[in-house]
Short mmCIF file of C-alpha atoms in Angstrom, two decimals:
data_model
loop_
_atom_site.label_atom_id
_atom_site.label_comp_id
_atom_site.label_asym_id
_atom_site.label_seq_id
_atom_site.Cartn_x
_atom_site.Cartn_y
_atom_site.Cartn_z
CA MET A 1 5.06 1.27 26.53
CA ALA A 2 6.68 -2.24 26.38
CA THR A 3 9.48 -2.85 23.50
CA PRO A 4 8.11 -4.92 21.14
CA TRP A 5 11.20 -7.97 21.19
CA GLU A 6 8.76 -10.76 20.29
CA PRO A 7 8.54 -11.81 16.51
CA ALA A 8 5.75 -10.42 14.51
CA ALA A 9 5.35 -14.10 12.71
CA SER A 10 3.61 -16.67 14.39
CA PHE A 11 6.11 -20.27 14.76
CA ALA A 12 3.42 -21.53 12.37
CA ASN A 13 4.87 -19.08 9.71
CA ILE A 14 8.48 -18.89 10.45
CA ARG A 15 8.17 -23.42 10.57
CA ALA A 16 6.80 -22.27 7.42
CA ARG A 17 9.28 -20.27 6.23
CA ALA A 18 12.02 -23.19 6.74
CA LYS A 19 10.48 -25.89 4.99
CA LEU A 20 9.89 -23.46 1.97
CA LEU A 21 13.32 -22.72 1.71
CA ALA A 22 13.72 -26.25 1.86
CA ASP A 23 11.12 -27.49 -1.01
CA ILE A 24 12.83 -24.51 -3.03
CA ARG A 25 16.38 -25.37 -2.81
CA ALA A 26 14.84 -29.49 -3.38
CA TYR A 27 13.17 -28.48 -6.63
CA PHE A 28 16.57 -26.41 -8.33
CA GLN A 29 18.40 -29.54 -6.82
CA ASN A 30 16.22 -31.90 -8.66
CA THR A 31 16.71 -29.77 -12.30
CA GLY A 32 20.22 -29.22 -11.49
CA VAL A 33 20.95 -25.30 -11.19
CA LEU A 34 23.81 -24.43 -9.15
CA GLU A 35 23.00 -22.80 -5.50
CA VAL A 36 25.18 -19.84 -5.85
CA GLU A 37 26.18 -16.58 -3.35
CA THR A 38 26.99 -13.00 -4.31
CA PRO A 39 27.86 -10.06 -2.82
CA VAL A 40 25.56 -7.93 -0.23
CA CYS A 41 27.41 -4.72 -0.10
CA SER A 42 29.26 -3.78 -4.08
CA ALA A 43 30.36 0.12 -4.99
CA ALA A 44 28.32 -0.02 -7.74
CA GLY A 45 24.30 0.13 -7.72
CA THR A 46 21.30 -0.09 -8.94
CA THR A 47 20.49 2.87 -11.82
CA ASP A 48 16.84 2.25 -11.70
CA PRO A 49 15.21 5.03 -11.14
CA ALA A 50 12.23 3.31 -9.78
CA ILE A 51 14.16 1.44 -6.28
CA GLU A 52 16.52 3.73 -3.79
CA SER A 53 19.27 1.85 -2.33
CA PHE A 54 20.60 1.69 0.99
CA SER A 55 24.15 2.84 1.53
CA SER A 56 27.35 2.04 3.85
CA HIS A 57 30.32 2.58 4.66
CA TYR A 58 34.08 0.39 4.60
CA THR A 59 37.11 1.91 5.94
CA GLY A 60 39.86 -0.10 6.92
CA PRO A 61 42.70 -2.37 4.86
CA GLY A 62 43.20 -1.73 1.27
CA TYR A 63 40.67 1.49 1.87
CA PRO A 64 42.49 4.55 4.02
CA GLU A 65 40.06 6.95 2.55
CA GLY A 66 36.60 4.83 2.47
CA LEU A 67 34.45 2.91 -0.07
CA THR A 68 30.68 3.75 -0.26
CA CYS A 69 29.51 0.50 -1.32
CA TYR A 70 25.54 0.00 -1.58
CA LEU A 71 23.10 -2.90 -0.29
CA HIS A 72 21.99 -5.00 -3.33
CA THR A 73 18.50 -4.56 -4.01
CA SER A 74 18.47 -7.46 -6.37
CA PRO A 75 21.61 -9.83 -7.07
CA GLU A 76 21.14 -9.47 -11.02
CA PHE A 77 24.42 -8.33 -12.53
CA PRO A 78 26.93 -10.05 -10.24
CA MET A 79 24.36 -13.03 -10.80
CA LYS A 80 25.29 -12.21 -14.52
CA ARG A 81 28.99 -12.20 -14.24
CA LEU A 82 29.11 -15.48 -12.87
CA LEU A 83 27.18 -16.53 -16.39
CA ALA A 84 29.35 -14.96 -18.19
CA ALA A 85 32.15 -16.79 -16.83
CA GLY A 86 29.94 -19.80 -18.05
CA SER A 87 28.41 -20.87 -14.51
CA GLY A 88 25.75 -22.66 -16.08
CA SER A 89 22.06 -22.32 -14.74
CA ILE A 90 22.33 -21.24 -11.16
CA TYR A 91 19.77 -19.51 -8.46
CA GLN A 92 20.43 -17.65 -5.39
CA ILE A 93 18.08 -17.02 -2.16
CA CYS A 94 18.94 -13.74 -0.72
CA LYS A 95 18.02 -10.97 1.90
CA VAL A 96 18.61 -7.56 -0.68
CA PHE A 97 17.56 -4.04 0.52
CA ARG A 98 15.14 -1.30 -0.45
CA ALA A 99 14.86 1.60 0.94
CA ALA A 100 12.15 3.58 0.74
CA GLU A 101 9.67 0.16 0.86
CA SER A 102 7.07 -0.61 3.45
CA GLY A 103 3.36 -1.14 3.60
CA PRO A 104 1.53 -4.73 3.73
CA ARG A 105 3.54 -6.07 0.89
CA HIS A 106 6.88 -4.46 1.47
CA ASN A 107 9.78 -4.46 3.81
CA PRO A 108 13.06 -2.41 3.06
CA GLU A 109 14.80 -5.83 3.93
CA PHE A 110 13.16 -8.97 2.17
CA THR A 111 14.10 -12.09 0.47
CA LEU A 112 14.91 -12.91 -3.12
CA LEU A 113 15.25 -15.54 -5.05
CA GLU A 114 16.98 -14.99 -8.58
CA TRP A 115 17.51 -17.54 -10.75
CA TYR A 116 18.94 -17.99 -13.93
CA ARG A 117 18.35 -20.40 -16.88
CA VAL A 118 20.68 -20.74 -19.98
CA GLY A 119 19.19 -20.69 -23.04
CA TYR A 120 15.88 -20.68 -22.25
CA ASP A 121 13.75 -17.12 -23.61
CA HIS A 122 11.16 -15.60 -21.19
CA LEU A 123 8.43 -17.77 -22.52
CA ARG A 124 10.32 -21.05 -21.23
CA LEU A 125 11.10 -19.41 -17.90
CA MET A 126 7.03 -18.84 -17.27
CA ASP A 127 6.69 -22.32 -17.34
CA ASP A 128 9.63 -23.26 -15.48
CA VAL A 129 8.11 -20.64 -12.41
CA SER A 130 5.11 -21.97 -12.68
CA GLY A 131 6.47 -25.78 -12.42
CA LEU A 132 8.02 -24.84 -9.05
CA ILE A 133 5.33 -22.40 -8.19
CA CYS A 134 3.08 -26.06 -8.51
CA SER A 135 5.65 -28.31 -6.52
CA LEU A 136 5.59 -26.31 -3.20
CA GLN A 137 1.08 -26.63 -2.94
CA SER A 138 -0.83 -29.67 -2.94
CA GLU A 139 -3.87 -27.30 -5.09
CA ARG A 140 -4.94 -27.81 -8.34
CA CYS A 141 -2.44 -25.40 -10.40
CA GLU A 142 -3.94 -23.44 -12.80
CA VAL A 143 -1.90 -20.82 -15.40
CA GLU A 144 -2.97 -18.24 -17.31
CA LYS A 145 -0.63 -16.45 -19.74
CA LEU A 146 -1.79 -12.55 -20.82
CA THR A 147 0.20 -9.88 -22.84
CA TYR A 148 0.68 -6.92 -21.36
CA ALA A 149 -2.30 -5.65 -24.34
CA GLN A 150 -4.38 -8.26 -23.46
CA ALA A 151 -4.53 -7.59 -19.70
CA PHE A 152 -5.61 -3.85 -20.54
CA GLN A 153 -7.53 -4.58 -23.11
CA ARG A 154 -9.55 -7.13 -21.36
CA TYR A 155 -10.01 -4.92 -17.68
CA LEU A 156 -9.64 -1.54 -18.99
CA ALA A 157 -10.56 -1.78 -22.98
CA ILE A 158 -7.61 0.63 -23.80
CA ASP A 159 -4.22 0.08 -25.64
CA PRO A 160 -1.58 0.55 -23.41
CA HIS A 161 1.01 0.62 -25.97
CA SER A 162 -0.20 3.58 -28.36
CA ALA A 163 -2.69 5.74 -25.33
CA SER A 164 -2.00 8.87 -24.28
CA ILE A 165 -1.33 10.47 -20.80
CA ALA A 166 -4.75 12.00 -21.41
CA GLU A 167 -6.48 9.15 -22.14
CA LEU A 168 -4.75 7.06 -19.55
CA HIS A 169 -5.67 9.66 -17.48
CA GLN A 170 -9.15 10.05 -18.26
CA CYS A 171 -9.45 6.01 -17.81
CA ALA A 172 -8.54 5.88 -14.41
CA ARG A 173 -10.62 8.71 -13.56
CA GLU A 174 -13.59 6.98 -15.25
CA GLN A 175 -12.56 3.89 -13.20
CA GLY A 176 -13.15 5.30 -10.12
CA ILE A 177 -9.05 5.83 -9.32
CA SER A 178 -9.79 8.73 -7.35
CA LEU A 179 -6.53 11.54 -7.98
CA ALA A 180 -6.39 15.70 -7.08
CA ASP A 181 -7.64 18.17 -9.85
CA ASP A 182 -3.42 18.82 -9.98
CA PHE A 183 -2.02 15.19 -10.04
CA GLN A 184 0.59 14.72 -12.60
CA LEU A 185 3.33 12.14 -12.45
CA PRO A 186 6.33 11.97 -14.15
CA ASP A 187 6.14 9.96 -17.86
CA ARG A 188 3.58 7.82 -19.12
CA ASP A 189 4.77 4.77 -18.02
CA ALA A 190 3.65 5.89 -14.39
CA TRP A 191 0.20 6.49 -16.09
CA LEU A 192 0.43 2.71 -16.97
CA ASP A 193 1.09 1.71 -13.36
CA LEU A 194 -1.40 3.58 -11.93
CA LEU A 195 -3.93 1.30 -14.03
CA MET A 196 -1.96 -1.99 -13.52
CA SER A 197 -1.59 -1.15 -9.89
CA HIS A 198 -4.74 -0.26 -8.80
CA LEU A 199 -7.45 -1.72 -11.53
CA ILE A 200 -5.75 -4.49 -13.39
CA GLU A 201 -3.69 -5.87 -10.82
CA PRO A 202 -5.81 -6.53 -7.86
CA LYS A 203 -7.95 -8.83 -10.43
CA LEU A 204 -5.60 -11.31 -11.37
CA GLY A 205 -4.50 -14.98 -10.71
CA GLN A 206 -7.35 -15.06 -8.46
CA ASP A 207 -7.82 -18.52 -9.61
CA GLY A 208 -4.18 -19.47 -10.46
CA LEU A 209 -0.47 -18.08 -11.41
CA CYS A 210 -1.64 -15.66 -13.91
CA PHE A 211 1.36 -14.18 -16.03
CA ILE A 212 1.68 -10.95 -17.59
CA TYR A 213 3.98 -10.96 -20.01
CA ASP A 214 5.32 -8.65 -23.60
CA TYR A 215 5.90 -4.85 -21.88
CA PRO A 216 5.97 -1.51 -23.41
CA ALA A 217 9.49 -1.23 -24.97
CA SER A 218 9.60 1.83 -22.65
CA GLN A 219 9.07 -0.53 -19.59
CA ALA A 220 11.96 -3.36 -20.67
CA SER A 221 14.57 -2.50 -17.28
CA LEU A 222 16.99 -5.21 -18.34
CA ALA A 223 14.58 -7.56 -20.83
CA ARG A 224 15.43 -7.25 -24.56
CA ILE A 225 13.50 -5.52 -26.92
CA ARG A 226 11.79 -7.69 -29.64
CA GLU A 227 11.32 -5.66 -32.58
CA ASP A 228 7.52 -6.41 -33.28
CA GLU A 229 4.76 -3.88 -34.20
CA PRO A 230 4.61 -1.90 -32.34
CA PRO A 231 7.97 -3.61 -30.33
CA VAL A 232 7.55 -5.00 -26.87
CA ALA A 233 10.23 -5.65 -23.86
CA GLU A 234 10.83 -9.31 -24.01
CA ARG A 235 9.74 -9.40 -19.75
CA PHE A 236 7.36 -10.37 -17.44
CA GLU A 237 5.54 -10.92 -14.07
CA LEU A 238 3.68 -13.33 -11.61
CA TYR A 239 0.52 -12.69 -10.53
CA TRP A 240 -1.10 -14.61 -7.81
CA ARG A 241 -4.04 -13.53 -6.00
CA GLY A 242 -3.90 -10.12 -6.78
CA VAL A 243 -0.15 -9.49 -5.89
CA GLU A 244 2.83 -9.04 -7.45
CA LEU A 245 5.21 -12.40 -7.26
CA ALA A 246 7.92 -12.53 -10.01
CA ASN A 247 9.55 -10.70 -12.43
CA GLY A 248 11.36 -11.91 -15.45
CA PHE A 249 13.58 -11.22 -18.68
CA HIS A 250 14.88 -12.78 -21.53
CA GLU A 251 17.92 -10.98 -20.87
CA LEU A 252 20.06 -8.27 -22.53
CA THR A 253 23.07 -9.72 -23.69
CA ASP A 254 24.15 -6.52 -25.18
CA ALA A 255 26.65 -4.59 -23.02
CA VAL A 256 26.35 -1.25 -25.32
CA GLU A 257 22.70 -1.35 -24.60
CA GLN A 258 22.74 -1.46 -21.71
CA GLU A 259 25.53 0.84 -20.87
CA ARG A 260 22.87 3.34 -22.72
CA ARG A 261 19.94 2.09 -20.15
CA PHE A 262 22.56 2.96 -17.40
CA LEU A 263 23.05 6.03 -18.33
CA ARG A 264 19.63 7.32 -19.50
CA ASP A 265 18.20 6.22 -15.97
CA GLN A 266 21.20 8.50 -14.48
CA LYS A 267 19.49 11.04 -16.70
CA VAL A 268 15.85 10.29 -15.49
CA ARG A 269 17.13 10.34 -11.63
CA ALA A 270 19.34 13.61 -12.62
CA ALA A 271 16.02 14.84 -13.64
CA HIS A 272 14.07 13.96 -10.37
CA ASP A 273 16.86 15.19 -8.19
CA GLN A 274 17.51 11.25 -7.41
CA PRO A 275 21.03 10.61 -6.11
CA GLN A 276 23.26 8.71 -9.31
CA MET A 277 24.71 5.55 -8.70
CA PRO A 278 27.85 4.53 -9.07
CA MET A 279 27.02 2.36 -12.50
CA ASP A 280 27.66 -1.87 -12.77
CA ARG A 281 31.05 -1.32 -14.66
CA HIS A 282 32.20 -5.39 -13.53
CA LEU A 283 28.52 -5.93 -15.85
CA LEU A 284 29.03 -4.07 -18.50
CA ALA A 285 32.47 -5.63 -19.28
CA ALA A 286 30.79 -9.26 -18.49
CA LEU A 287 28.80 -8.31 -21.18
CA ALA A 288 31.03 -7.36 -23.61
CA GLN A 289 33.17 -10.20 -23.27
CA GLY A 290 29.69 -12.63 -23.58
CA LEU A 291 26.80 -13.51 -21.68
CA PRO A 292 25.46 -16.83 -22.80
CA ASP A 293 21.61 -16.55 -24.37
CA CYS A 294 19.53 -16.75 -20.52
CA ALA A 295 16.05 -15.80 -18.61
CA GLY A 296 16.71 -14.87 -15.31
CA VAL A 297 13.37 -14.21 -12.85
CA ALA A 298 13.36 -12.59 -8.94
CA LEU A 299 10.76 -14.12 -7.17
CA GLY A 300 9.71 -12.45 -3.47
CA VAL A 301 9.80 -15.27 -1.37
CA ASP A 302 8.12 -13.43 1.64
CA ARG A 303 5.11 -12.86 -0.59
CA LEU A 304 4.99 -16.53 -1.90
CA LEU A 305 5.06 -17.19 1.95
CA MET A 306 1.88 -15.22 2.80
CA LEU A 307 0.01 -16.75 -0.20
CA LEU A 308 1.02 -20.03 0.66
CA SER A 309 -0.18 -19.13 4.60
CA GLY A 310 -2.75 -17.17 3.55
CA ALA A 311 -1.46 -14.11 5.69
CA GLN A 312 -2.72 -10.63 4.72
CA HIS A 313 0.44 -8.13 5.64
CA ILE A 314 4.10 -8.93 5.25
CA ASN A 315 5.15 -8.49 9.13
CA ASP A 316 2.69 -11.87 9.08
CA VAL A 317 5.61 -13.38 7.64
CA LEU A 318 8.70 -11.66 9.26
CA ALA A 319 10.09 -12.79 11.95
CA PHE A 320 11.16 -9.25 13.07
CA PRO A 321 10.26 -6.74 10.48
CA LEU A 322 11.56 -2.80 10.32
CA GLU A 323 9.46 -1.64 13.47
CA ARG A 324 10.89 -4.74 15.32
CA ALA A 325 14.47 -4.90 13.44
CA MET B 1 1.82 26.63 4.83
CA ALA B 2 2.47 23.07 7.30
CA SER B 3 2.87 20.41 4.48
CA TYR B 4 3.00 16.40 5.22
CA SER B 5 4.80 14.24 2.81
CA THR B 6 3.20 10.73 1.69
CA ASN B 7 6.11 9.36 4.58
CA GLU B 8 4.65 10.87 7.43
CA PHE B 9 1.51 9.49 6.49
CA LYS B 10 -0.73 7.09 8.97
CA GLY B 11 -3.96 6.95 10.76
CA GLY B 12 -5.25 10.24 11.49
CA LEU B 13 -2.96 12.23 10.38
CA LYS B 14 -5.28 15.52 9.30
CA LEU B 15 -5.25 16.77 5.42
CA MET B 16 -6.75 19.22 3.56
CA LEU B 17 -8.00 17.89 0.54
CA ASP B 18 -10.27 19.88 -2.00
CA GLY B 19 -10.63 22.15 0.42
CA ASP B 20 -11.89 20.50 3.46
CA PRO B 21 -10.01 19.17 6.30
CA CYS B 22 -9.71 15.36 6.27
CA SER B 23 -8.60 13.29 8.42
CA ILE B 24 -6.31 9.57 7.61
CA ILE B 25 -8.02 6.50 8.22
CA GLU B 26 -6.16 4.24 5.96
CA ASN B 27 -3.07 4.24 4.20
CA GLU B 28 -2.08 1.72 1.72
CA PHE B 29 2.11 1.73 -0.09
CA VAL B 30 1.56 0.42 -3.54
CA LYS B 31 4.21 -0.32 -5.93
CA PRO B 32 5.04 -2.32 -8.78
CA GLY B 33 8.85 -3.55 -8.82
CA LYS B 34 9.93 -1.63 -11.12
CA GLY B 35 7.52 1.31 -11.40
CA GLN B 36 5.45 4.13 -9.71
CA ALA B 37 5.39 3.69 -6.21
CA PHE B 38 1.88 5.15 -4.76
CA ASN B 39 -0.29 5.85 -1.70
CA ARG B 40 -3.86 4.64 -1.68
CA VAL B 41 -5.80 6.45 1.39
CA LYS B 42 -8.79 6.84 3.04
CA LEU B 43 -10.09 9.77 4.23
CA ARG B 44 -13.37 10.86 6.17
CA ASN B 45 -14.03 14.34 5.52
CA LEU B 46 -14.48 16.23 8.96
CA LYS B 47 -16.83 18.69 7.57
CA THR B 48 -19.56 16.07 5.96
CA GLY B 49 -18.09 12.64 7.73
CA ARG B 50 -18.28 11.29 4.32
CA VAL B 51 -15.61 8.32 3.86
CA ILE B 52 -13.69 9.02 0.89
CA GLU B 53 -10.54 7.51 -1.55
CA ARG B 54 -7.71 8.96 -2.76
CA THR B 55 -3.98 8.31 -4.40
CA PHE B 56 -1.44 10.34 -4.05
CA LYS B 57 2.31 9.70 -5.83
CA SER B 58 4.84 8.61 -2.77
CA GLY B 59 7.03 11.34 -1.94
CA GLU B 60 4.49 14.35 -2.67
CA SER B 61 3.51 16.84 -0.39
CA VAL B 62 -0.22 17.59 1.34
CA GLU B 63 -0.97 20.38 2.82
CA ALA B 64 -1.98 19.73 6.50
CA ALA B 65 -4.90 20.60 7.97
CA ASP B 66 -5.10 23.05 11.18
CA VAL B 67 -7.15 20.56 13.42
CA ILE B 68 -8.07 20.11 16.66
CA GLU B 69 -10.38 18.36 19.32
CA LEU B 70 -11.32 19.28 22.31
CA GLU B 71 -13.80 18.91 25.09
CA LEU B 72 -16.17 21.44 25.96
CA GLN B 73 -18.76 21.92 27.63
CA TYR B 74 -22.90 22.40 26.00
CA LEU B 75 -23.81 25.68 27.98
CA TYR B 76 -27.12 26.77 25.33
CA ASN B 77 -28.66 26.80 22.42
CA ASP B 78 -29.41 31.23 21.48
CA GLY B 79 -31.91 29.78 18.44
CA GLU B 80 -28.71 29.97 15.98
CA PHE B 81 -26.00 28.97 17.28
CA TRP B 82 -25.22 26.03 20.04
CA HIS B 83 -22.80 27.39 22.70
CA PHE B 84 -19.53 25.59 24.43
CA MET B 85 -17.50 26.59 26.74
CA ASP B 86 -13.74 25.26 27.53
CA PRO B 87 -14.46 24.39 31.60
CA ASP B 88 -10.53 24.98 32.17
CA SER B 89 -10.03 28.45 30.39
CA PHE B 90 -13.84 29.23 30.59
CA GLU B 91 -12.88 30.05 26.21
CA GLN B 92 -16.69 30.21 24.59
CA TYR B 93 -17.09 28.53 21.16
CA GLN B 94 -20.35 28.78 18.87
CA ALA B 95 -21.59 25.98 16.44
CA ASP B 96 -23.73 26.33 13.35
CA GLU B 97 -26.35 24.14 12.61
CA LYS B 98 -24.04 22.20 10.22
CA ALA B 99 -21.35 21.63 13.16
CA VAL B 100 -23.95 20.39 15.08
CA GLY B 101 -25.86 18.18 12.31
CA GLU B 102 -27.32 14.71 13.87
CA SER B 103 -25.67 15.42 17.29
CA VAL B 104 -28.26 17.68 18.39
CA LYS B 105 -30.86 15.30 19.54
CA TRP B 106 -28.33 14.25 22.38
CA LEU B 107 -26.90 17.79 23.43
CA LYS B 108 -28.14 18.80 27.07
CA GLU B 109 -26.99 21.45 29.01
CA GLN B 110 -23.69 20.45 31.04
CA ASP B 111 -22.55 17.85 29.24
CA VAL B 112 -18.85 17.79 27.99
CA CYS B 113 -19.01 16.88 24.30
CA THR B 114 -16.04 16.82 21.73
CA ILE B 115 -15.76 19.57 19.22
CA THR B 116 -13.46 19.54 16.35
CA LEU B 117 -12.26 22.74 15.45
CA TRP B 118 -10.79 23.50 11.90
CA ASN B 119 -8.53 27.09 12.31
CA GLY B 120 -9.86 27.91 15.59
CA THR B 121 -14.24 27.14 14.49
CA PRO B 122 -16.48 24.08 15.22
CA ILE B 123 -17.01 21.92 11.88
CA SER B 124 -18.37 18.93 13.92
CA VAL B 125 -19.84 18.00 17.66
CA THR B 126 -19.90 14.59 18.81
CA PRO B 127 -21.79 13.83 22.16
CA PRO B 128 -20.60 11.81 25.56
CA ASN B 129 -20.83 8.24 24.11
CA PHE B 130 -23.46 7.53 27.00
CA VAL B 131 -26.31 10.50 28.15
CA ILE B 132 -28.84 10.43 30.92
CA LEU B 133 -32.09 11.56 29.52
CA ALA B 134 -35.44 11.98 30.98
CA VAL B 135 -38.38 10.81 28.96
CA THR B 136 -40.68 12.80 27.87
CA ASP B 137 -43.09 11.14 26.15
CA THR B 138 -44.45 7.52 25.12
CA ASP B 139 -47.37 5.39 25.20
CA PRO B 140 -48.35 4.37 28.86
CA GLY B 141 -51.12 2.05 27.17
CA LEU B 142 -48.91 -0.88 27.88
CA LYS B 143 -47.60 -0.55 31.82
CA GLY B 144 -48.41 -4.11 33.34
CA ASP B 145 -46.09 -5.39 30.16
CA THR B 146 -42.38 -6.28 31.58
CA SER B 147 -41.70 -9.11 29.56
CA GLY B 148 -39.47 -6.83 28.07
CA GLY B 149 -40.01 -8.12 24.65
CA GLY B 150 -41.00 -6.01 21.24
CA GLY B 151 -40.61 -2.39 22.76
CA LYS B 152 -41.66 0.82 21.89
CA PRO B 153 -40.54 4.67 21.61
CA ALA B 154 -40.07 6.97 23.66
CA THR B 155 -39.36 10.94 22.32
CA LEU B 156 -36.47 11.83 25.85
CA GLU B 157 -35.77 15.34 26.37
CA THR B 158 -33.59 16.54 24.11
CA GLY B 159 -35.63 15.53 21.27
CA ALA B 160 -34.03 12.78 20.23
CA VAL B 161 -36.52 9.45 19.89
CA VAL B 162 -35.40 5.58 20.65
CA ARG B 163 -37.10 2.43 21.52
CA VAL B 164 -36.95 1.45 24.71
CA PRO B 165 -38.72 -1.61 26.27
CA LEU B 166 -42.67 -1.52 27.43
CA PHE B 167 -42.25 -1.49 30.97
CA ILE B 168 -40.57 2.33 30.37
CA GLN B 169 -42.67 5.57 31.87
CA ILE B 170 -43.06 9.51 30.49
CA GLY B 171 -40.97 10.95 33.44
CA GLU B 172 -38.40 7.99 34.21
CA VAL B 173 -34.57 8.79 33.93
CA LEU B 174 -32.26 6.62 30.64
CA LYS B 175 -28.71 5.69 30.00
CA VAL B 176 -28.53 6.23 25.90
CA ASP B 177 -25.91 4.65 23.74
CA THR B 178 -25.11 7.70 21.32
CA ARG B 179 -23.09 5.87 18.89
CA SER B 180 -25.90 3.53 18.30
CA GLY B 181 -28.73 5.62 19.08
CA GLU B 182 -30.19 2.45 21.82
CA TYR B 183 -31.18 2.32 25.20
CA VAL B 184 -28.94 0.69 27.49
CA SER B 185 -30.66 1.45 31.15
CA ARG B 186 -32.30 2.93 33.51
CA ALA B 187 -30.45 4.94 35.23
CA LYS B 188 -31.03 6.83 38.87
CA GLU B 189 -31.52 9.42 39.29
CA ASP B 190 -29.00 11.59 41.65
#
């Protein structure tokens, strides 16, 4: 069989990518956000059990015994160190790497736009995100905002904060998700992910941008938790035409809480036979020094390009996806 | 027992699902950025032919189905079973009514069919895409009309009924597409 050496994406989409990158840079230039670069390869990695890292190895001057390093899955930790050092609002466009993710909307290597606004909370950052995306397209830009609880209430008539695993399981079956009789998931959040990804996500953002915010505290990731009743994570996700496009946080600034979450992640990884990841001590030190109040968001540039160009598969916007890389 | 991880999923892979052998039609990887990954899979139940959907947790393993496809020559029907033979090894297989299903109306002795075996037993029979069959019955009253418009039903030697042009007569030999069940042309007799 002939080696597929040609690009997977059309030149129209390759040119659309160049224009998109230029437009994004112009937006941040106009709003006074500084472009930065941080290391792709780091001795620390993400502990998030839902994300698997690529690892690599350096041996040479300075490291005669060799150094295992991890390709970043997002530039979040070093960008927060810049913020703690007084950078002010910053953004970065970079390739990130996630092992074990490939499909119509996933390539293990993809382009992320990540930015932080000093003094913003997650609600104000959502307006910034829609400001950016609306500036990139000429169609009328409708924006809808729903809390996580409102989305589950509207589409499934269930309370995601209080429903038991048995109730979530029953809801999945009633709504027609076909599962084996002995189907199991590791925890309650995975059941919420099942309902979200299969039943809610496809319906979100069909008439414009749809933000889902105030997540269950158990899905806080690196967001702060607001002690409401029930407590919620000040986190949001953006959906457009049923596609998950961005994830943002009102950033956790508490170093002690951050370390507690790292350690909890490590426990979950150990319980599921996942490798332990070296946690980022630099980040903890930076948080201890003081991270300014800020909100940050990561946006999938390839998916944004898919939506802007009408592509159905991520390979249609990548010059050389994994199979051709 | 052989099994497949979800990472091995692709079109055509044969799995056991609820006790029946199935073939993957479509496999979609679904994963929230910060959450659990799933494989949403569309499969064909190889016994019933029905298409089903199933969601798996990414990384889990699923029992493999021992399914193979063979090109076998149809020999005869003994009233209960349809007998087929491997033209190379001369090994014979018998398929029951359930396995033969709708294909029965196309089975002509000596034709080579695709037989799906599960654990060594035929579970489905697929006739050749095109078969050559003689007309045993059709309305003769319309002779002379060569317009080709309309058409009429004709019964073929295997029992199948297909729509044919008005000029087709009893005893003529036709080429038929078994996938659509449609008349293709007159066939020349060898």
